[in-house]
CSV table of C-alpha atoms and ligand atoms in Angstrom, one decimal:
chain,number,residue,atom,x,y,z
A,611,UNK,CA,-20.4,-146.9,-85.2
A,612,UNK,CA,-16.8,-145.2,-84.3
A,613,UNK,CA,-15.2,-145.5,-81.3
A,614,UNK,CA,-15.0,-142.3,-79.8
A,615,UNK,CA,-11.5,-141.8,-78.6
A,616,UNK,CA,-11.9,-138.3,-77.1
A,617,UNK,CA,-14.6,-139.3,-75.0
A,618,UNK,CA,-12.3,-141.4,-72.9
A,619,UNK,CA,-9.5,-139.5,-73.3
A,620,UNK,CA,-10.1,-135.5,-74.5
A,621,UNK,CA,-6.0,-135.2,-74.3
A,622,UNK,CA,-5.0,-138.1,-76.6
A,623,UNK,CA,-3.5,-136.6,-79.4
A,624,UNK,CA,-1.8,-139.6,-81.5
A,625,UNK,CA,-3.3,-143.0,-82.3
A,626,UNK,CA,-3.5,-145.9,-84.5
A,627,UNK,CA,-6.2,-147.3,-86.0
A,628,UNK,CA,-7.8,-149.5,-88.9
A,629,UNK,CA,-9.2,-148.3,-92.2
A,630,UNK,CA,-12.7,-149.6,-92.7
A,631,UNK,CA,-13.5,-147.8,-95.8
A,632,UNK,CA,-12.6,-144.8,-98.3
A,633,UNK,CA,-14.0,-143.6,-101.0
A,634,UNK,CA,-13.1,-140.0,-102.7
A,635,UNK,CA,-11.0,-139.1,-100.3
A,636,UNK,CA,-13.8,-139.7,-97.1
A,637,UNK,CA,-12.1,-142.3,-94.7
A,638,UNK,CA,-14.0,-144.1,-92.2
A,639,UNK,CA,-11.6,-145.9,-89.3
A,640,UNK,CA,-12.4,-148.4,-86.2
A,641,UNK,CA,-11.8,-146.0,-83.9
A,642,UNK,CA,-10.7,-142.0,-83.9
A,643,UNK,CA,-10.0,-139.1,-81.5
A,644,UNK,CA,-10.7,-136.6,-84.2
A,645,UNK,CA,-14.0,-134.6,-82.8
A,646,UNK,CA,-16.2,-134.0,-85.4
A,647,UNK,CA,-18.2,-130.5,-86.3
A,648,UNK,CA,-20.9,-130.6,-83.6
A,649,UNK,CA,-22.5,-128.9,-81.0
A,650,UNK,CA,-21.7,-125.3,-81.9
A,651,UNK,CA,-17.9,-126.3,-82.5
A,652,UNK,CA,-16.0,-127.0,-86.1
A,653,UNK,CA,-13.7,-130.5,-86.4
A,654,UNK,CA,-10.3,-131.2,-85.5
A,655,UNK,CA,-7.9,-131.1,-88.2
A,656,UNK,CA,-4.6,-133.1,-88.4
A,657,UNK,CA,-3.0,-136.2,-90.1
A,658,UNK,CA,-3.8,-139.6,-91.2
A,659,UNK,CA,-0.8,-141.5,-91.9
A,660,UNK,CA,0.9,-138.0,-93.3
A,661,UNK,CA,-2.1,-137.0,-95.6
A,662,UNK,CA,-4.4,-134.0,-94.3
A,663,UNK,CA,-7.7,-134.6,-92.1
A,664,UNK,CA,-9.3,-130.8,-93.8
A,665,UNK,CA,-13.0,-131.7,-91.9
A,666,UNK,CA,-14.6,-134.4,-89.9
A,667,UNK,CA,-18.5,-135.0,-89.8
A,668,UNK,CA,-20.7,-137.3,-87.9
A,669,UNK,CA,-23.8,-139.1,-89.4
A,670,UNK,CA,-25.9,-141.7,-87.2
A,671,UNK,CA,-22.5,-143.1,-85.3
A,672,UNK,CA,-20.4,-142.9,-88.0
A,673,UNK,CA,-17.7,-140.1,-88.0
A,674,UNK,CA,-16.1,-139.1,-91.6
A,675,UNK,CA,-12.8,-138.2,-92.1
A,676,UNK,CA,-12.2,-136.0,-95.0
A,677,UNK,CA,-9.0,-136.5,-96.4
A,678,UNK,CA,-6.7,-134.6,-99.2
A,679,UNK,CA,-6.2,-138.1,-100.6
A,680,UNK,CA,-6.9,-141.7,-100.8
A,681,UNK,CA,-5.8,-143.9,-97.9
A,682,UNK,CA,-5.6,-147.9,-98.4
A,683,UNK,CA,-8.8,-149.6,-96.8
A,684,UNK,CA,-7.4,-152.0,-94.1
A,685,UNK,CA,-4.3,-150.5,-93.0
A,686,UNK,CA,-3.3,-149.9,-89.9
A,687,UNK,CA,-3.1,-146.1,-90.0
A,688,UNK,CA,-1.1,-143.4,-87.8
A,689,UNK,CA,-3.5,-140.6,-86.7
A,690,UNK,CA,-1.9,-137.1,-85.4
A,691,UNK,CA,-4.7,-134.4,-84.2
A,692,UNK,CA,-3.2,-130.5,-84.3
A,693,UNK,CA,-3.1,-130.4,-80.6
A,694,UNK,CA,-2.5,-127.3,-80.5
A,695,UNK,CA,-5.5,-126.2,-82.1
A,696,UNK,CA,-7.5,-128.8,-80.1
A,697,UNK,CA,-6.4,-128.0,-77.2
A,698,UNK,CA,-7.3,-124.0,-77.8
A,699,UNK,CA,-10.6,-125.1,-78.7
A,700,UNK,CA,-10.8,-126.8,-75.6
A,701,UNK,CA,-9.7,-124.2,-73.0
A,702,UNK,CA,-12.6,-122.1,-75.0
A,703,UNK,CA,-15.3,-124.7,-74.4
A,704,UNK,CA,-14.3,-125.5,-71.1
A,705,UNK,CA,-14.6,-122.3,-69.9
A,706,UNK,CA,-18.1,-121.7,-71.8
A,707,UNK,CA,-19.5,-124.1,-70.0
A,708,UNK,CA,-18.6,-122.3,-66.1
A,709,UNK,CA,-19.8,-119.2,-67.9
A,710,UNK,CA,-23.2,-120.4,-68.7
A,711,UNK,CA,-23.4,-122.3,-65.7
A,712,UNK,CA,-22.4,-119.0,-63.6
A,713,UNK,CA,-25.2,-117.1,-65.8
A,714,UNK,CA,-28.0,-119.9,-64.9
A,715,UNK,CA,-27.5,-120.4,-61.8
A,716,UNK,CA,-27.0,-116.4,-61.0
A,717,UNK,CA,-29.7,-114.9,-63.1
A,718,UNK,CA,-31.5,-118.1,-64.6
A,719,UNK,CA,-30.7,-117.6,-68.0
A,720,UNK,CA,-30.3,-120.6,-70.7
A,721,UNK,CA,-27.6,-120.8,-73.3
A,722,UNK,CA,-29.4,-120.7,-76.7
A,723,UNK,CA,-26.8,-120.6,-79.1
A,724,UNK,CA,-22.9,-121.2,-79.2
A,725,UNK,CA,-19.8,-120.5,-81.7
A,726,UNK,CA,-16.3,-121.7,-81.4
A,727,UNK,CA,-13.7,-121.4,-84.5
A,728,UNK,CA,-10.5,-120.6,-85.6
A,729,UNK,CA,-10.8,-117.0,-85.0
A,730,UNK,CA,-13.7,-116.7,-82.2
A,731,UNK,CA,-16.4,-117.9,-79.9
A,732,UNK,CA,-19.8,-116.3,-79.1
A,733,UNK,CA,-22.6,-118.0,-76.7
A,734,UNK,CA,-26.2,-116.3,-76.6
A,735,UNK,CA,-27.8,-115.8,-73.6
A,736,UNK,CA,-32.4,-115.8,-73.2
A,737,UNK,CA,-32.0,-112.6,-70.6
A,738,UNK,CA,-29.8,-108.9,-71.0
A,739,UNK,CA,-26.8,-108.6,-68.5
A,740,UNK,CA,-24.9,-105.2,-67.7
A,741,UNK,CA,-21.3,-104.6,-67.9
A,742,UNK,CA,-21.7,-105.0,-63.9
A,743,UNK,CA,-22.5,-108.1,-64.1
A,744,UNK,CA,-20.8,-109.8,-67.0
A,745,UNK,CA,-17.9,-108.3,-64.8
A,746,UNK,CA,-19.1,-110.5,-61.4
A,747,UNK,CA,-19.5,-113.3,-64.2
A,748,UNK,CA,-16.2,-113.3,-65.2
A,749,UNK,CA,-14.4,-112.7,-61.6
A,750,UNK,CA,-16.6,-115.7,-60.7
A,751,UNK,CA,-15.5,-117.7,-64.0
A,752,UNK,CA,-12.2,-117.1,-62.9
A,753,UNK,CA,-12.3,-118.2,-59.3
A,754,UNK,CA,-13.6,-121.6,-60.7
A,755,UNK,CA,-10.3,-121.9,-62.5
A,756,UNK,CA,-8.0,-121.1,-59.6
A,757,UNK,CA,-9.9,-123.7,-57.6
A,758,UNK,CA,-8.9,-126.4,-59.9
A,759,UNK,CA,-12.3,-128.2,-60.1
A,760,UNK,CA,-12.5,-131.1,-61.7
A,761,UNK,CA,-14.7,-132.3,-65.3
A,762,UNK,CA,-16.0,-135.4,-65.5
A,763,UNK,CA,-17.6,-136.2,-68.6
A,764,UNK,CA,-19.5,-139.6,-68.5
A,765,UNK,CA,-22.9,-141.3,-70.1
A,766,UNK,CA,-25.2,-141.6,-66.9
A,767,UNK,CA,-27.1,-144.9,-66.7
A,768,UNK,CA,-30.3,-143.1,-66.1
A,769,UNK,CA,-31.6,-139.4,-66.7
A,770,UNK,CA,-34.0,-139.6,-64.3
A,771,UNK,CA,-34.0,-136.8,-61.2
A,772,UNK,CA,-30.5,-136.0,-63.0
A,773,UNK,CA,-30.6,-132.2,-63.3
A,774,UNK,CA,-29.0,-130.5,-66.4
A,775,UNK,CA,-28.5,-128.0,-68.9
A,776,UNK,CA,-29.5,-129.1,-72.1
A,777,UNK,CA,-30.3,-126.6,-75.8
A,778,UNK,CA,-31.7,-130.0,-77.0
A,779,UNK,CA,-34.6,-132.7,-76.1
A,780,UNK,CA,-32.3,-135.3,-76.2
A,781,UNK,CA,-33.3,-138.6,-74.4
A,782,UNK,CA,-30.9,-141.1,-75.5
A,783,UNK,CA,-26.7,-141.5,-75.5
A,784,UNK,CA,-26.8,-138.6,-73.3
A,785,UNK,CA,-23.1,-137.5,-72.5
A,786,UNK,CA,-22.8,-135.4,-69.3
A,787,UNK,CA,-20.4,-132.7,-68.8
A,788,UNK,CA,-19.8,-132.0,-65.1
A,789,UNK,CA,-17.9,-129.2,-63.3
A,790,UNK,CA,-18.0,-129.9,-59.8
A,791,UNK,CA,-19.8,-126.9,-57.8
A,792,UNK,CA,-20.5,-125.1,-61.0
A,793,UNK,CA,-22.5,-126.9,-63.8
A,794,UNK,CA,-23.9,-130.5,-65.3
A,795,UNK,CA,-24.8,-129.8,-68.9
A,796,UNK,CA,-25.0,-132.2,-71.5
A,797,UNK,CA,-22.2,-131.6,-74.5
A,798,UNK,CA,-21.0,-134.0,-76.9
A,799,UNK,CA,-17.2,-132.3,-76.9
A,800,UNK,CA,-13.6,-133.0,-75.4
A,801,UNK,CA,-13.2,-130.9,-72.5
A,802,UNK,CA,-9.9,-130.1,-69.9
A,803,UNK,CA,-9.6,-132.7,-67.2
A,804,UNK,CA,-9.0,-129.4,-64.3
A,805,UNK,CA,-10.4,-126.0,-64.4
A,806,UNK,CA,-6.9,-124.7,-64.2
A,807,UNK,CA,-6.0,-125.9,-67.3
A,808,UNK,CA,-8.4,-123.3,-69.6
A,809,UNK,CA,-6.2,-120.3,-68.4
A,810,UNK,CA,-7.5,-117.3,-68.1
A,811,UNK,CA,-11.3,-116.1,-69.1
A,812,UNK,CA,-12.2,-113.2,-70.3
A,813,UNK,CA,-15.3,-111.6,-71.7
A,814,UNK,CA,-14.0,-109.0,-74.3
A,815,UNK,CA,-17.5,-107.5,-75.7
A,816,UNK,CA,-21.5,-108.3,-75.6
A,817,UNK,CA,-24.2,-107.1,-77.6
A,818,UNK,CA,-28.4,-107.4,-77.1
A,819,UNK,CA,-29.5,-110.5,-78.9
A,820,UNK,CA,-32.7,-111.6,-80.0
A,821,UNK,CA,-34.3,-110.4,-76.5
A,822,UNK,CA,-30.8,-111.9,-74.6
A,823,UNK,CA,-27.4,-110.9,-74.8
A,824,UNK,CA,-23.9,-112.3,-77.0
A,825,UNK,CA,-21.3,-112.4,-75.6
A,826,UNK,CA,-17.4,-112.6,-77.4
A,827,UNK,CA,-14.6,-114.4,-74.7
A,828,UNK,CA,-11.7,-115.5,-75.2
A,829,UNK,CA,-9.9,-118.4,-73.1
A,830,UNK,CA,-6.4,-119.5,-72.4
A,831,UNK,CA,-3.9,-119.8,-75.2
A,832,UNK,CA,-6.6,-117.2,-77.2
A,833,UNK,CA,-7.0,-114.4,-74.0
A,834,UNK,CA,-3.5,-114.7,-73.8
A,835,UNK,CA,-2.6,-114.0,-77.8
A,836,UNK,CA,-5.5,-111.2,-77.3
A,837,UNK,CA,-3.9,-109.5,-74.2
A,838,UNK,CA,-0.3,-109.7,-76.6
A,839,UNK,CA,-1.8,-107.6,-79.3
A,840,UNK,CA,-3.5,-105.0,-77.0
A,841,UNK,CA,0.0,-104.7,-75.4
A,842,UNK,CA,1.7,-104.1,-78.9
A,843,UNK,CA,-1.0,-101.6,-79.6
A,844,UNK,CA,-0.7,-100.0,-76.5
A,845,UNK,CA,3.1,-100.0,-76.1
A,846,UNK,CA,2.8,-98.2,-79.5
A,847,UNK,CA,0.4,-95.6,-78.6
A,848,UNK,CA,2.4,-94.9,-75.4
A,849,UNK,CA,5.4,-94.3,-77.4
A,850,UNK,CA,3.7,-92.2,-80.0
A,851,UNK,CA,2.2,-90.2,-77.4
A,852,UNK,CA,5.0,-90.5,-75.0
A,853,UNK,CA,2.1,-91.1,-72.5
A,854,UNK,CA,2.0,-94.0,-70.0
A,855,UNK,CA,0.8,-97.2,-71.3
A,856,UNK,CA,-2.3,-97.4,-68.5
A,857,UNK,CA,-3.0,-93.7,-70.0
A,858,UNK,CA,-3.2,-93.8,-73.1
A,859,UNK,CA,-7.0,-93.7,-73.2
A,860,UNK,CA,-6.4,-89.6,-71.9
A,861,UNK,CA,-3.3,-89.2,-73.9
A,862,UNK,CA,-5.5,-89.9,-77.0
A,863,UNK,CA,-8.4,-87.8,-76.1
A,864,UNK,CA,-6.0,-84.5,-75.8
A,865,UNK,CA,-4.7,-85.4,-78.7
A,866,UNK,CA,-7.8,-85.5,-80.2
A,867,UNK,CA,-8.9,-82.5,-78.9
A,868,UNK,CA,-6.0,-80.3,-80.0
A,869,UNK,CA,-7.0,-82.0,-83.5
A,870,UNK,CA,-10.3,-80.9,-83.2
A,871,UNK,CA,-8.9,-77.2,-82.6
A,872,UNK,CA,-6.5,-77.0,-85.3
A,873,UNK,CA,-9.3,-77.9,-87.7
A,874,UNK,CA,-11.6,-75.3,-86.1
A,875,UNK,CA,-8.3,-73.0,-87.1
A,876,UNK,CA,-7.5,-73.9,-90.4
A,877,UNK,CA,-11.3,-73.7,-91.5
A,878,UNK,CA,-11.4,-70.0,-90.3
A,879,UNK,CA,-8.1,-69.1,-91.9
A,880,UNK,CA,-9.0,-70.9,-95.2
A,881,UNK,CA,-12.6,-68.6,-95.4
A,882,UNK,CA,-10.1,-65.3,-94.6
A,883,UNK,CA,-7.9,-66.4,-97.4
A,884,UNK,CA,-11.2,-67.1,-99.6
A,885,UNK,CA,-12.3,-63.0,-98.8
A,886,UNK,CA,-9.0,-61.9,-99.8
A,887,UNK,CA,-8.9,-63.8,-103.1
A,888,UNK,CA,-12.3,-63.0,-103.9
A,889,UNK,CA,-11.9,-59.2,-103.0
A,890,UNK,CA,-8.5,-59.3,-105.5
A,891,UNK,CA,-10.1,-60.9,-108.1
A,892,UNK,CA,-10.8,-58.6,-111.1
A,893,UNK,CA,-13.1,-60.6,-112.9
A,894,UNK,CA,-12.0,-59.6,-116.4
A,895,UNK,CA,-12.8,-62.5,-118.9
A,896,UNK,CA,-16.0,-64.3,-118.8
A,897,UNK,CA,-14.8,-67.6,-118.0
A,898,UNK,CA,-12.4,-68.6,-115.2
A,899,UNK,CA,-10.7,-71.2,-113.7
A,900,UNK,CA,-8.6,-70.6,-110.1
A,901,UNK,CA,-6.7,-74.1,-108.7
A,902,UNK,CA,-6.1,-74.4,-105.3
A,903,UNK,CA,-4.3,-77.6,-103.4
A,904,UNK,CA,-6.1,-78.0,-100.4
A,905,UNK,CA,-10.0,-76.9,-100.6
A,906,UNK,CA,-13.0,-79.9,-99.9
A,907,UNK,CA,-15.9,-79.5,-101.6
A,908,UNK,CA,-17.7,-76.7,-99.5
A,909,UNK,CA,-14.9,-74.7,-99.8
A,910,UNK,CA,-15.0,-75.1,-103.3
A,911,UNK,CA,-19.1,-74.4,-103.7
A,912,UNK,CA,-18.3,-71.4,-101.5
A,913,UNK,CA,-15.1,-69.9,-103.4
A,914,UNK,CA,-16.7,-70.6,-106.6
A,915,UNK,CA,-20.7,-69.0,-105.6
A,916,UNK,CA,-18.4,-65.9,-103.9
A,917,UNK,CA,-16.4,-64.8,-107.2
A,918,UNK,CA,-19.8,-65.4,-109.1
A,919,UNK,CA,-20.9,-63.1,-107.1
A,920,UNK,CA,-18.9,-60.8,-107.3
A,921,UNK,CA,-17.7,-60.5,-111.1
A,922,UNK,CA,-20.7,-62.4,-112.7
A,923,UNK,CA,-19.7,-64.9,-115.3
A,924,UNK,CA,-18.5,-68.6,-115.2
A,925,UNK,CA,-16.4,-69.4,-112.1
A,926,UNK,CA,-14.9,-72.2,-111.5
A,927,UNK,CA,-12.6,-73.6,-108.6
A,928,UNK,CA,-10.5,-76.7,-108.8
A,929,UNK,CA,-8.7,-78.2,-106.2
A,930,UNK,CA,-6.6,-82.1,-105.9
A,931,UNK,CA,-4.0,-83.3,-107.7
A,932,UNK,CA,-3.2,-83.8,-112.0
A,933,UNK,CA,-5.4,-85.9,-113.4
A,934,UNK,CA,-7.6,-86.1,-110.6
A,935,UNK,CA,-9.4,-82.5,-109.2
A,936,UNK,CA,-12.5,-81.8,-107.6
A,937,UNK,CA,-14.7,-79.0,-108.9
A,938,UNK,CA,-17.1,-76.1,-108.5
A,939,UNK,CA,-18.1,-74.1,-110.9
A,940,UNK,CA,-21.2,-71.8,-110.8
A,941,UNK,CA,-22.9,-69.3,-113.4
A,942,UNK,CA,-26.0,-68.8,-114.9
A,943,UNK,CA,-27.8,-71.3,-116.2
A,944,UNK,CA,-27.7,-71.6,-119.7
A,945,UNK,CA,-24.0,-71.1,-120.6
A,946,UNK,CA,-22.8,-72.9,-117.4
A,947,UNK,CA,-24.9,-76.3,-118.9
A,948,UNK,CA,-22.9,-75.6,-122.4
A,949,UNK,CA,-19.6,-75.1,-121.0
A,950,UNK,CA,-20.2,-78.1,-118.8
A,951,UNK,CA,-21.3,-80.4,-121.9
A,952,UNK,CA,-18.4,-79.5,-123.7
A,953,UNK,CA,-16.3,-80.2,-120.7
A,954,UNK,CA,-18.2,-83.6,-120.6
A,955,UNK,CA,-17.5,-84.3,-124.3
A,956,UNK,CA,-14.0,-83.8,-124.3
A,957,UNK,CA,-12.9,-85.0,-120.3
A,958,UNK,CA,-13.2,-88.1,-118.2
A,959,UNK,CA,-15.9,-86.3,-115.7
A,960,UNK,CA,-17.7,-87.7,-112.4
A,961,UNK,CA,-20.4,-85.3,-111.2
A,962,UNK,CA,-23.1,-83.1,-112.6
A,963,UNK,CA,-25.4,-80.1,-111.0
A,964,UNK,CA,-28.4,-78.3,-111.7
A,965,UNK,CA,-29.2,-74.4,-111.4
A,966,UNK,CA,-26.2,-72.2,-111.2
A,967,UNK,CA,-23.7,-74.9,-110.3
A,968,UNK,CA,-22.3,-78.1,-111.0
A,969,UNK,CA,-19.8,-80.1,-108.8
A,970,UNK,CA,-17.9,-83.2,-109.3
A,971,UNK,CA,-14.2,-84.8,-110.1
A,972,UNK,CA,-12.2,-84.2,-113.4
A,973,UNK,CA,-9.7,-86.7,-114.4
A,974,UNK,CA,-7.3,-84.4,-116.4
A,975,UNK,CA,-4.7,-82.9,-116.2
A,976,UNK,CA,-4.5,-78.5,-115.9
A,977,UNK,CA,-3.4,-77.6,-118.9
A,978,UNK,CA,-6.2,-80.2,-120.5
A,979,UNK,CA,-9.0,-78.5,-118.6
A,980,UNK,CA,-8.1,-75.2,-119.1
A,981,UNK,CA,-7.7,-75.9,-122.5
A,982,UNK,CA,-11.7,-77.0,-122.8
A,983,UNK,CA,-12.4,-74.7,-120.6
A,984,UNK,CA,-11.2,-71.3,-121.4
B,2124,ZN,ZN1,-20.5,-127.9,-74.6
């Protein structure tokens, strides 16, 4: 079995110990403070004697170190956890914990599943909660952490009449996690000594999950980096929009709206410019080929079908950039399938069509296609 440094000291960071054993780069020592994967949380990372800790697993007692090399069996080795990663993953926990002790004790829902990594933690909740009250939650949450209330983590000498949260049946080596006022739940982590040291917690988003609710939050060292980058966002939005930064929200949606106008605009003035084209079009080969630079598809089928209309034939409308243009073109059946084949045979084509018209992207250049074509 290893001593567990973290569970009688969650903020000791450096240490010594002895190699017991290492083989292929997985070290065993007497002792460590490096928390392995477990309960919902990934493993410390850090340094043994300068050589990279990459995971650390527990199996019946024994916690794993896995190492980017060798270390020497039976050396007294210098241990370095990345505290500052540690101590992230902490605040995070910590403040979990009041959270699903707030939700229990409030609305009587259990904690059935929980994710803490580099980039995020989730917890899953057994009953739905509304914006309304994830935001009592979190006001709550906080209070809890401007109180300063203390943790105390400890392995009671008997379970009996001793009240906790648990996801497991677990009836031996029972470590209790303890909040005072707020929640006893069993937890096999490090955790802050004080509330006050998780920082600030904040629920960013929830979801319905498997008949309960997920939650994302962010704690501490993470709410603060999160706040950061919606300040940068919004400090840039307020200066592209010269709007206030606590407006943005209604500087963007009149922004969008004139968007939505001038589309509504340039449709209407792109079908005018169709009419006039089609009404000066004279129509007098068989095959044609008109190239326009801003048309989408629609526009296109509807350009193309109008000519076709009007002068009979093969029309065909083109619209992008050399070597890659969208098309349209529409005519009766027969010849439109021949010209189309020998378009196909001779040009890197996307697309195809039945009926009176085929549609799709040329990669070719103008003069290529018109050269097949006409
Ligand atoms: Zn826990």
């Amino acid at each position: 079995m290893t001593v567990k440094l973290y569970d009688l000291d969650s903020h000791l960071s450096e240490f010594s110990a002895t190699v017991l054993s290492c083989e292929n780069a997985v070290a065993v020592l007497d002792k460590t403070a490096f928390f392995p994967e477990g309960g919902g949380q990934t493993s410390d990372t850090g340094e043994i004697d300068g050589v990279k800790v990459q995971d650390v697993q527990i199996k019946d007692g024994v916690i794993y170190h896995y190492l980017e090399n060798d270390i020497e069996v039976g050396k007294t080795v210098n241990c370095k956890i990345d505290w500052d990663e540690r101590f992230r993953k902490m605040q995070n926990h910590s403040g979990e914990h009041i959270i699903s002790g707030l939700v229990h004790s409030l609305y009587g829902y259990d904690n059935v599943g929980f994710h803490l990594s580099k980039s995020e933690m989730t917890m899953d909740f057994s009953g739905m909660l509304s914006r309304d009250d994830l935001n009592k939650i979190e006001l709550l949450a906080n209070k809890a952490v401007w109180e300063n209330v203390k943790f105390n983590c400890y392995y009671p000498e008997s379970l009996d009449r001793l009240e906790y949260r648990s996801k497991l049946d677990l009836s031996e080596d029972v470590r209790i996690v303890e909040i005072e006022g707020y929640d006893r739940c069993a937890c096999c982590a490090p955790h802050v000594n004080t509330s006050s040291e998780i920082g600030v917690i904040k629920i960013l988003n929830f979801e319905k999950c498997k008949g309960g609710v997920r939650l994302w939050v962010k704690c501490g060292t993470d709410a603060l980096a999160d706040y950061n980058l919606k300040y940068q966002n919004a400090l840039k939005i307020s200066s592209l929009l010269c709007a206030e930064q606590n407006n943005i929200a209604e500087a963007v949606e009149k922004q969008l709206e004139i968007e939505g106008n001038l589309k509504y605009k340039i449709t209407d003035l792109k079908r005018r410019l169709i009419e006039e084209k089609v009404k000066s079009f004279n129509g007098e080969s068989r095959i044609s080929a008109e190239f326009e630079c801003d048309m989408d598809i629609k526009e296109l089928q509807h350009y193309a079908d109008a000519l076709y209309k009007k002068a009979g034939g093969i029309r065909a409308v083109f619209s992008g950039k050399e070597n890659e243009y969208f098309f349209a073109i529409v005519g009766e059946e027969a010849p439109l399938m021949d010209l189309f084949l020998k378009m196909k045979q001779s040009l890197n084509i996307r697309g195809g069509g039945r009926g009176s018209m085929v549609q799709g992207t040329v990669f070719a250049k103008r003069d290529e296609i018109l050269k097949i074509m006409l």
